[in-house]
Coordinates of C-alpha atoms in Angstrom, one line a residue:
X1 CA 21.4 46.2 31.4
X2 CA 23.0 47.1 34.7
X3 CA 20.3 49.4 36.2
X4 CA 20.8 52.5 38.2
X5 CA 18.7 54.0 41.1
X6 CA 19.0 57.1 43.2
X7 CA 22.0 57.1 45.4
X8 CA 19.9 58.9 48.0
X9 CA 16.9 56.5 48.3
X10 CA 17.9 52.9 48.4
X11 CA 14.6 51.6 47.0
X12 CA 14.8 48.1 45.7
X13 CA 17.8 47.1 47.8
X14 CA 16.5 44.2 49.9
X15 CA 18.3 44.1 53.2
X16 CA 18.7 40.9 55.1
X17 CA 19.1 41.9 58.7
X18 CA 21.5 39.9 60.9
X19 CA 19.9 37.3 63.1
X20 CA 21.4 39.0 66.2
X21 CA 19.7 42.4 65.6
X22 CA 17.7 43.3 68.7
X23 CA 15.7 46.2 67.2
X24 CA 13.2 46.4 64.4
X25 CA 13.2 49.6 62.4
X26 CA 10.0 51.7 62.3
X27 CA 10.9 52.4 58.7
X28 CA 12.5 49.6 56.6
X29 CA 16.2 50.4 56.4
X30 CA 16.3 50.1 52.6
X31 CA 13.8 53.0 52.3
X32 CA 15.9 55.4 54.4
X33 CA 18.4 57.9 53.2
X34 CA 22.2 57.4 52.9
X35 CA 22.6 59.9 55.8
X36 CA 20.4 57.8 58.0
X37 CA 22.2 54.5 57.4
X38 CA 25.7 56.0 57.4
X39 CA 25.2 58.4 60.3
X40 CA 28.1 60.8 61.1
X41 CA 27.0 60.9 64.7
X42 CA 26.6 57.2 65.3
X43 CA 29.9 56.0 66.9
X44 CA 28.4 52.5 67.2
X45 CA 27.5 52.3 63.5
X46 CA 24.3 50.4 64.3
X47 CA 22.5 51.0 60.9
X48 CA 25.7 50.6 58.9
X49 CA 26.3 47.2 60.5
X50 CA 22.8 46.1 59.6
X51 CA 23.4 47.3 56.1
X52 CA 26.7 45.2 56.0
X53 CA 24.6 42.2 57.1
X54 CA 22.5 42.8 54.0
X55 CA 25.6 42.6 51.8
X56 CA 26.4 39.2 53.4
X57 CA 22.9 38.2 52.4
X58 CA 24.1 38.4 48.7
X59 CA 26.5 35.5 49.2
X60 CA 25.9 32.5 46.9
X61 CA 23.3 30.0 48.1
X62 CA 24.1 26.4 48.4
X63 CA 22.1 23.2 49.1
X64 CA 19.2 22.3 46.8
X65 CA 19.2 25.8 45.2
X66 CA 18.5 24.7 41.7
X67 CA 14.7 24.5 42.1
X68 CA 15.1 22.0 45.0
X69 CA 18.0 20.1 43.3
X70 CA 21.7 20.2 43.9
X71 CA 23.9 21.7 41.1
X72 CA 25.8 18.5 41.1
X73 CA 22.7 16.8 39.7
X74 CA 23.7 18.6 36.4
X75 CA 27.1 16.8 36.3
X76 CA 28.3 13.2 35.8
X77 CA 28.1 12.8 39.6
X78 CA 24.4 12.7 40.1
X79 CA 21.0 13.2 38.5
X80 CA 17.7 14.5 40.0
X81 CA 15.4 11.9 41.3
X82 CA 12.6 13.9 39.8
X83 CA 11.7 13.1 36.2
X84 CA 10.7 15.8 33.7
X85 CA 12.1 19.1 32.5
X86 CA 13.3 20.6 35.8
X87 CA 15.9 23.4 35.9
X88 CA 18.7 21.0 36.7
X89 CA 17.7 18.7 33.8
X90 CA 17.9 21.7 31.5
X91 CA 21.4 22.4 32.7
X92 CA 22.4 18.8 32.2
X93 CA 21.0 18.6 28.7
X94 CA 21.7 22.1 27.4
X95 CA 18.0 22.8 27.2
X96 CA 18.3 26.6 27.5
X97 CA 18.9 29.7 25.6
X98 CA 19.8 33.3 26.5
X99 CA 16.2 34.2 26.8
X100 CA 15.0 31.0 28.6
X101 CA 17.7 30.2 31.1
X102 CA 16.9 28.3 34.3
X103 CA 15.8 31.0 36.7
X104 CA 17.4 29.3 39.8
X105 CA 20.9 29.5 38.2
X106 CA 20.5 32.9 36.6
X107 CA 22.6 35.0 38.9
X108 CA 23.4 38.1 36.8
X109 CA 20.9 40.5 38.4
X110 CA 21.4 39.2 42.0
X111 CA 25.1 39.5 41.8
X112 CA 25.0 43.0 40.4
X113 CA 22.5 44.0 43.1
X114 CA 24.9 42.7 45.7
X115 CA 27.8 44.5 44.1
X116 CA 25.9 47.7 44.1
X117 CA 25.1 47.4 47.8
X118 CA 28.8 46.8 48.5
X119 CA 29.7 49.9 46.5
X120 CA 27.2 52.0 48.5
X121 CA 28.8 50.7 51.7
X122 CA 32.4 51.3 50.6
X123 CA 31.6 54.8 49.4
X124 CA 29.9 55.9 52.6
X125 CA 31.2 54.0 55.6
X126 CA 34.0 56.5 56.2
X127 CA 31.6 59.1 57.5
X128 CA 30.5 56.8 60.4
X129 CA 32.8 57.5 63.4
X130 CA 33.3 53.8 64.3
X131 CA 36.0 53.7 66.9
X132 CA 35.9 50.1 68.1
X133 CA 37.8 46.9 67.0
X134 CA 36.5 43.7 65.5
X135 CA 39.5 42.0 67.0
X136 CA 42.7 43.3 68.6
X137 CA 44.5 45.4 66.1
X138 CA 41.7 45.5 63.6
X139 CA 39.6 48.6 63.5
X140 CA 35.9 48.1 62.7
X141 CA 35.8 50.7 59.9
X142 CA 38.6 49.3 57.8
X143 CA 37.6 45.7 58.6
X144 CA 34.0 46.3 57.6
X145 CA 35.0 48.0 54.4
X146 CA 37.3 45.1 53.6
X147 CA 34.5 42.6 54.2
X148 CA 32.2 44.4 51.8
X149 CA 34.9 44.5 49.2
X150 CA 35.5 40.7 49.7
X151 CA 31.8 39.9 49.1
X152 CA 31.9 42.2 46.0
X153 CA 35.0 40.3 44.7
X154 CA 33.4 37.0 45.4
X155 CA 30.2 38.0 43.5
X156 CA 32.4 39.1 40.5
X157 CA 34.0 35.7 40.5
X158 CA 30.6 34.0 40.5
X159 CA 29.8 36.0 37.4
X160 CA 33.3 35.4 35.9
X161 CA 33.2 31.6 36.1
X162 CA 29.8 31.6 34.4
X163 CA 30.0 34.3 31.7
X164 CA 33.7 35.1 31.2
X165 CA 34.5 38.8 31.2
X166 CA 31.8 41.0 32.7
X167 CA 31.4 44.8 33.3
X168 CA 33.4 46.0 36.2
X169 CA 31.8 48.8 38.2
X170 CA 34.7 49.8 40.5
X171 CA 33.2 51.8 43.3
X172 CA 30.6 53.3 41.0
X173 CA 27.0 53.7 42.2
X174 CA 24.8 54.9 39.3
X175 CA 22.4 57.8 39.6
X176 CA 19.3 58.4 37.5
X177 CA 20.3 59.7 34.0
X178 CA 23.7 58.1 34.0
X179 CA 24.9 56.2 31.0
X180 CA 24.7 52.6 32.1
X181 CA 25.4 50.9 28.7
X182 CA 28.7 49.5 30.0
X183 CA 30.8 47.2 27.9
X184 CA 32.2 43.9 29.2
X185 CA 35.7 44.0 30.5
X186 CA 38.2 41.4 29.3
X187 CA 38.6 38.1 31.2
X188 CA 42.1 39.2 32.2
X189 CA 40.9 42.5 33.5
X190 CA 38.4 40.8 35.7
X191 CA 40.9 38.3 37.1
X192 CA 43.3 41.1 37.8
X193 CA 40.6 43.2 39.5
X194 CA 39.5 40.4 41.8
X195 CA 43.1 39.4 42.7
X196 CA 44.1 43.0 43.3
X197 CA 41.1 43.5 45.6
X198 CA 42.1 40.5 47.6
X199 CA 45.7 41.8 47.9
X200 CA 44.5 45.2 49.0
X201 CA 42.1 44.1 51.7
X202 CA 43.7 41.1 53.2
X203 CA 45.7 43.0 55.8
X204 CA 42.5 44.8 57.0
X205 CA 40.7 41.5 57.7
X206 CA 40.8 39.8 61.1
X207 CA 43.3 37.0 61.0
X208 CA 41.6 34.6 63.5
X209 CA 38.7 32.5 62.4
X210 CA 35.5 33.4 64.2
X211 CA 33.6 30.9 66.3
X212 CA 29.9 30.5 67.0
X213 CA 30.4 31.8 70.5
X214 CA 31.6 35.2 69.2
X215 CA 28.4 35.8 67.3
X216 CA 30.4 36.6 64.1
X217 CA 31.1 33.1 62.9
X218 CA 30.1 34.1 59.3
X219 CA 32.5 37.0 59.1
X220 CA 35.2 37.3 56.4
X221 CA 38.8 36.6 57.6
X222 CA 42.1 36.9 55.9
X223 CA 42.0 33.2 55.3
X224 CA 38.7 33.6 53.3
X225 CA 40.4 36.3 51.2
X226 CA 43.4 34.1 50.5
X227 CA 41.1 31.2 49.7
X228 CA 39.2 33.3 47.1
X229 CA 42.4 34.5 45.5
X230 CA 43.6 30.9 45.3
X231 CA 40.4 29.8 43.6
X232 CA 40.4 32.7 41.1
X233 CA 44.0 32.1 40.1
X234 CA 43.4 28.3 39.8
X235 CA 40.5 28.9 37.4
X236 CA 42.5 31.5 35.4
X237 CA 45.3 29.0 35.0
X238 CA 43.0 26.2 33.9
X239 CA 42.7 24.9 30.3
X240 CA 39.4 26.6 29.4
X241 CA 40.8 30.1 29.9
X242 CA 44.6 29.5 29.7
X243 CA 45.3 28.5 26.1
X244 CA 42.0 26.7 25.5
X245 CA 39.8 29.8 24.7
X246 CA 36.6 28.5 23.0
X247 CA 36.7 31.7 20.8
X248 CA 40.4 32.4 20.0
X249 CA 40.9 36.2 19.8
X250 CA 38.0 37.0 22.0
X251 CA 39.4 38.5 25.2
X252 CA 36.1 38.2 27.0
X253 CA 36.2 34.4 27.0
X254 CA 39.8 33.8 28.1
X255 CA 43.5 34.7 27.6
X256 CA 45.0 34.9 24.1
X257 CA 47.6 32.3 24.8
X258 CA 48.8 29.8 27.3
X259 CA 51.2 31.0 30.0
X260 CA 52.6 28.4 32.4
X261 CA 53.3 31.1 34.9
X262 CA 49.6 31.3 35.7
X263 CA 49.9 27.9 37.3
X264 CA 52.8 29.2 39.3
X265 CA 50.8 32.1 40.6
X266 CA 47.9 29.8 41.5
X267 CA 50.2 27.4 43.4
X268 CA 51.8 30.4 45.3
X269 CA 48.4 31.7 46.3
X270 CA 47.3 28.4 47.7
X271 CA 50.6 27.9 49.5
X272 CA 50.3 31.4 51.1
X273 CA 47.1 30.2 52.8
X274 CA 48.5 26.8 53.8
X275 CA 51.7 28.3 55.2
X276 CA 49.8 30.5 57.6
X277 CA 48.9 27.3 59.5
X278 CA 45.6 28.8 60.7
X279 CA 43.6 26.0 59.3
X280 CA 43.8 22.2 59.3
X281 CA 42.1 19.2 58.1
X282 CA 39.3 18.2 60.5
X283 CA 40.7 15.3 62.6
X284 CA 37.4 13.5 63.1
X285 CA 35.1 11.6 60.8
X286 CA 34.8 13.0 57.3
X287 CA 31.0 13.2 57.7
X288 CA 31.4 15.4 60.8
X289 CA 33.2 18.2 58.9
X290 CA 29.9 19.5 57.6
X291 CA 27.9 19.5 60.8
X292 CA 30.6 20.5 63.3
X293 CA 30.6 24.3 63.8
X294 CA 33.6 25.8 65.5
X295 CA 32.8 27.1 68.9
X296 CA 29.3 25.5 69.0
X297 CA 28.6 23.1 71.8
X298 CA 32.3 23.1 72.7
X299 CA 33.5 21.6 69.4
X300 CA 36.3 22.6 67.2
X301 CA 36.5 22.6 63.4
X302 CA 39.5 24.4 61.9
X303 CA 38.9 23.1 58.4
X304 CA 36.1 25.6 57.7
X305 CA 37.4 28.8 56.3
X306 CA 34.2 30.6 55.2
X307 CA 30.5 29.7 55.2
X308 CA 27.1 31.1 54.3
X309 CA 25.6 30.7 57.7
X310 CA 22.3 29.0 58.1
X311 CA 20.1 28.1 61.1
X312 CA 20.0 24.7 62.6
X313 CA 17.5 22.4 60.8
X314 CA 16.8 19.2 59.0
X315 CA 16.5 20.7 55.5
X316 CA 19.3 18.6 54.0
X317 CA 17.8 15.4 55.4
X318 CA 14.3 16.2 54.3
X319 CA 15.3 17.1 50.8
X320 CA 17.8 14.3 50.1
X321 CA 17.6 11.4 52.5
X322 CA 16.2 8.1 51.3
X323 CA 12.5 7.7 50.9
X324 CA 10.5 4.8 52.5
X325 CA 10.7 5.5 56.2
X326 CA 8.1 7.4 58.2
X327 CA 5.6 9.0 55.9
X328 CA 6.9 12.3 54.6
X329 CA 10.3 11.9 56.3
X330 CA 12.4 12.6 53.2
X331 CA 12.2 13.3 49.5
X332 CA 15.3 11.7 48.1
X333 CA 15.9 14.4 45.5
X334 CA 19.5 13.4 44.6
X335 CA 20.5 10.2 42.9
X336 CA 24.3 9.8 42.7
X337 CA 25.6 8.0 39.6
X338 CA 27.5 4.8 39.3
X339 CA 30.3 6.8 37.8
X340 CA 30.8 8.7 41.1
X341 CA 30.5 5.6 43.2
X342 CA 33.2 3.9 41.0
X343 CA 35.5 6.9 41.5
X344 CA 35.9 6.1 45.2
X345 CA 38.9 3.8 45.6
X346 CA 39.3 0.9 48.0
X347 CA 40.4 1.4 51.6
X348 CA 43.9 0.5 50.5
X349 CA 43.8 3.6 48.2
X350 CA 43.8 1.6 45.0
X351 CA 41.3 2.2 42.2
X352 CA 38.6 -0.5 42.1
X353 CA 39.7 -1.6 38.6
X354 CA 43.4 -1.8 39.5
X355 CA 45.0 -5.2 39.6
X356 CA 45.2 -6.5 43.2
X357 CA 42.8 -3.8 44.6
X358 CA 40.6 -6.4 46.3
X359 CA 37.4 -5.2 44.7
X360 CA 34.6 -7.8 44.7
X361 CA 31.8 -7.2 42.2
X362 CA 29.5 -9.4 44.3
X363 CA 30.1 -7.2 47.4
X364 CA 30.9 -3.9 45.8
X365 CA 30.9 -1.7 48.9
X366 CA 33.1 -3.8 51.1
X367 CA 36.6 -2.4 52.1
X368 CA 36.0 0.9 50.2
X369 CA 37.3 4.4 50.9
X370 CA 35.4 5.4 54.1
X371 CA 34.3 8.6 52.3
X372 CA 32.0 6.5 50.1
X373 CA 29.7 5.5 52.9
X374 CA 29.8 9.0 54.4
X375 CA 28.9 10.6 51.0
X376 CA 26.5 8.1 49.4
X377 CA 23.7 5.8 50.6
X378 CA 23.9 2.4 49.0
X379 CA 21.9 -0.8 49.5
X380 CA 22.6 -2.3 53.0
X381 CA 23.7 1.1 54.4
X382 CA 22.4 1.7 58.0
X383 CA 20.0 4.6 58.3
X384 CA 17.3 5.6 60.8
X385 CA 17.9 2.4 62.8
X386 CA 17.3 0.0 59.9
X387 CA 19.1 -1.3 56.8
X388 CA 18.6 0.6 53.6
X389 CA 16.9 -1.3 50.8
X390 CA 17.6 0.1 47.3
X391 CA 17.1 -3.2 45.4
X392 CA 14.1 -3.3 43.0
X393 CA 10.9 -3.3 45.2
X394 CA 12.8 -2.5 48.3
X395 CA 11.7 0.0 51.0
X396 CA 13.6 2.9 49.4
X397 CA 13.2 1.8 45.8
X398 CA 9.6 0.5 45.5
X399 CA 9.2 1.7 41.9
X400 CA 5.8 3.3 42.7
X401 CA 6.8 6.8 43.9
X402 CA 6.9 10.0 41.9
X403 CA 10.3 10.7 43.4
X404 CA 12.7 7.9 44.5
X405 CA 16.2 6.9 43.5
X406 CA 16.8 6.5 39.8
X407 CA 20.3 5.1 40.3
X408 CA 20.1 2.8 43.3
X409 CA 21.8 5.4 45.4
X410 CA 21.0 8.5 47.5
X411 CA 23.2 11.3 48.7
X412 CA 24.5 10.9 52.3
X413 CA 26.9 13.8 52.6
X414 CA 26.1 16.9 54.9
X415 CA 23.6 14.9 57.0
X416 CA 23.5 14.4 60.7
X417 CA 24.5 11.1 62.4
X418 CA 21.1 9.5 62.3
X419 CA 22.1 6.0 61.5
X420 CA 21.0 4.7 64.9
X421 CA 18.1 7.1 65.6
X422 CA 14.5 6.8 64.5
X423 CA 14.1 10.3 63.2
X424 CA 15.9 13.5 62.3
X425 CA 16.7 16.3 64.6
X426 CA 18.1 19.8 64.0
X427 CA 21.8 20.0 63.1
X428 CA 24.0 22.7 61.6
X429 CA 23.9 22.9 57.9
X430 CA 26.0 26.0 57.0
X431 CA 26.9 26.0 53.4
X432 CA 30.8 25.9 53.2
X433 CA 32.1 28.2 50.6
X434 CA 35.8 27.6 51.4
X435 CA 37.5 24.8 53.4
X436 CA 41.0 23.8 53.9
X437 CA 40.9 20.6 51.9
X438 CA 40.2 22.6 48.8
X439 CA 43.3 24.8 49.4
X440 CA 45.4 21.6 49.5
X441 CA 43.9 20.3 46.3
X442 CA 44.3 23.7 44.6
X443 CA 47.9 23.7 45.5
X444 CA 48.5 20.1 44.4
X445 CA 46.9 20.8 41.0
X446 CA 48.7 24.1 40.3
X447 CA 52.0 22.8 41.5
X448 CA 51.8 19.6 39.5
X449 CA 50.9 21.6 36.3
X450 CA 53.7 24.0 36.8
X451 CA 56.6 21.8 38.0
X452 CA 55.3 18.2 38.1
X453 CA 54.5 15.7 40.9
X454 CA 57.1 16.7 43.5
X455 CA 57.1 15.8 47.2
X456 CA 54.8 18.7 48.1
X457 CA 52.2 17.5 45.6
X458 CA 52.2 14.0 47.0
X459 CA 52.0 15.3 50.6
X460 CA 48.9 17.4 49.9
X461 CA 47.1 14.3 48.5
X462 CA 48.4 11.9 51.2
X463 CA 47.3 14.3 54.0
X464 CA 43.7 14.3 52.6
X465 CA 43.7 10.5 52.1
X466 CA 45.1 9.9 55.6
X467 CA 42.3 12.0 57.1
X468 CA 39.7 10.1 55.0
X469 CA 40.8 6.8 56.6
X470 CA 42.6 5.2 53.7
X471 CA 45.3 2.8 54.8
X472 CA 48.9 4.1 54.7
X473 CA 50.3 0.9 53.2
X474 CA 53.8 -0.4 53.5
X475 CA 55.2 2.6 51.6
X476 CA 53.1 5.2 53.4
X477 CA 51.8 6.2 50.0
X478 CA 48.1 5.8 50.9
X479 CA 47.5 4.0 47.6
X480 CA 49.2 6.6 45.4
X481 CA 51.7 5.1 42.9
X482 CA 55.3 6.3 43.4
X483 CA 57.0 8.1 40.6
X484 CA 53.9 9.2 38.7
X485 CA 54.2 11.3 35.6
X486 CA 52.6 14.8 35.5
X487 CA 49.7 13.3 33.4
X488 CA 49.2 10.4 35.9
X489 CA 49.2 12.8 38.9
X490 CA 46.8 15.1 37.1
X491 CA 44.3 12.3 36.9
X492 CA 44.9 11.4 40.5
X493 CA 44.3 15.0 41.7
X494 CA 41.2 15.4 39.6
X495 CA 39.7 12.2 41.0
X496 CA 40.6 13.2 44.5
X497 CA 38.8 16.5 44.0
X498 CA 35.8 14.6 42.6
X499 CA 35.4 12.4 45.7
X500 CA 36.6 14.8 48.4
X501 CA 34.5 17.7 47.2
X502 CA 31.5 15.8 45.9
X503 CA 28.2 17.7 46.0
X504 CA 29.9 20.9 47.1
X505 CA 29.4 22.7 43.7
X506 CA 32.9 22.0 42.4
X507 CA 32.5 19.3 39.9
X508 CA 30.1 21.3 37.7
X509 CA 32.8 24.0 37.3
X510 CA 35.8 21.7 37.4
X511 CA 34.8 19.8 34.3
X512 CA 34.3 23.1 32.5
X513 CA 37.6 24.7 33.5
X514 CA 39.5 21.5 32.7
X515 CA 37.7 21.6 29.3
X516 CA 36.6 18.0 29.6
X517 CA 32.8 18.6 29.7
X518 CA 32.3 17.6 26.1
X519 CA 33.1 14.1 27.3
X520 CA 32.2 14.1 31.0
X521 CA 28.9 15.8 30.5
X522 CA 28.1 14.3 27.1
X523 CA 28.3 10.6 27.9
X524 CA 25.5 8.3 29.1
X525 CA 25.3 8.1 32.9
X526 CA 24.5 4.9 34.8
X527 CA 22.9 3.6 38.0
X528 CA 22.7 0.2 39.6
X529 CA 19.8 -2.1 39.3
X530 CA 19.8 -4.7 42.2
X531 CA 17.5 -7.7 42.0
X532 CA 16.9 -9.7 45.2
X533 CA 16.2 -13.4 44.5
X534 CA 14.0 -15.7 46.5
X535 CA 17.1 -17.0 48.3
X536 CA 18.1 -13.5 49.3
X537 CA 21.0 -13.4 46.8
X538 CA 21.5 -10.0 45.2
X539 CA 22.2 -9.6 41.5
X540 CA 23.8 -6.3 40.3
X541 CA 23.6 -4.8 36.8
X542 CA 24.4 -1.3 35.6
X543 CA 21.6 0.6 33.8
X544 CA 21.7 3.8 31.8
X545 CA 19.7 6.5 33.5
X546 CA 20.4 9.7 31.6
X547 CA 22.2 10.9 28.5
X548 CA 23.3 14.5 29.1
X549 CA 24.1 16.9 26.3
X550 CA 27.0 19.3 26.1
X551 CA 28.1 21.5 23.3
X552 CA 31.1 23.8 23.0
X553 CA 29.1 26.9 23.5
X554 CA 28.0 25.6 27.0
X555 CA 31.5 26.2 28.5
X556 CA 30.2 29.7 29.2
X557 CA 26.6 30.8 30.0
X558 CA 24.8 33.1 27.6
X559 CA 24.7 36.7 28.7
X560 CA 21.0 37.2 29.6
X561 CA 19.0 38.2 26.6
X562 CA 17.5 41.3 28.2
X563 CA 21.0 42.6 29.0
X564 CA 22.1 42.3 25.3
X565 CA 18.9 43.9 23.9
X566 CA 19.0 46.9 26.3
X567 CA 22.8 47.5 26.1
X568 CA 24.3 48.0 22.7
X569 CA 27.8 47.6 24.2
X570 CA 27.0 44.2 25.7
X571 CA 28.6 41.5 23.5
X572 CA 27.0 38.1 23.6
X573 CA 29.1 35.0 24.3
X574 CA 30.0 32.8 21.3
X575 CA 27.3 30.5 20.0
X576 CA 24.4 32.2 21.8

């Protein structure tokens, strides 16, 4: 049940104060009255700004958030290096019910808590006499209200992609005694609400991306708003919801019928963002996208659209880098699958199984898409000033540790450039919620589904492949076959999303919205066993490492059991 509390006393609203706040309150801000936080005499809006920072704290978390694992370890791209019934294992094998769902992925209560905080802000910020600008032409009051509405819209989307239609609160903030047994809105209602919110607030949001130097690097911009709209409409147009409803006739789980125009709307939304020309693909190494913060240390990164800002640190390396170096250096939590490794093409852009690709099974990582080595550690990879050993009995695969690679691979993506150093040092690890490459891929997918593989679709993919370091080839096609059918281009786009956005929490949702999870998440996954002979010769063989389980009902999460029991109007999802 969506709970209510007094609108006067904000008990239970946990406020995350912004890192730049200079003063500590004598009374915690969440225990003060509305009038204190939204002070009609405070032209600087000090407390209101801190409250807005708390709303930003509701944003989705990223790296290793599933009880120390990545969400991608519940897909066909990776498994957890830890054995046993972890949260991510339960997600991968369907080992959950509505009353025993993995806590680290149960977002219902947290999202609604964030939505409620945003509603409080939206309903009360107008009394604060803010008279300054966040940027030239953008008054603080309207910008701040739009930022709160954006976070609210994003939280609704986080609920929507998991559960289907959910209760929409509007600007409502419940008081004690209110009827809170709200029914679920339809899937269509929720999509329309989020999209309408994005349309209404976009002109109030600053148009220039913020930098680290401004102190508001994390702030919502118009680009972030357009990126959210693009993603929402892409999901709405996708097979799971657009004609592939798992429960025909149930308006909570999708649309009643297919409508090709939904793809057109999704393409237009992505193109609106692209045409603004405010963002671009990062021109440097692919691996540097994730550790280069715009405006920090004199660097520029115009690919990042919106992040959940984090402090500098070594958390990604400690959690995921290969084991076997200095004692306690890293935990190696994430084991990428052979299926993901095989998805990366050759440097000429051709699939490894294509005739004439140049793939050599005895030297499987030679002349591959440069993104492979920047995303995945494999045997022979350079790391911490030495060569990685993932063969049986090797330094990073001794076979004696509680946690070590189970596939012969470790995740490399997001980490600092520590190939030639002897230890880790602090680098930026902000969790990127939206980046420009996704906008290009969103456009390519939607445009192809609506009108086929035209020149604009090809360009979106070739731009991404060119940045990745794939060779242009004599035809400047970057390995893409000319004259592809819609179906062939669909597979090319889906594979490009898989390798470009690997480990960024897209694959888990993509295989669901494409309605292919019953195959992709229901088929044995493999790793690579490498045996080093006495002569030093390496022998490679694939081995099965996990058989995931996926049933039709898992396309949507179950509504939490407590919500259904306490609310007679809360309809459970099919099969749960």
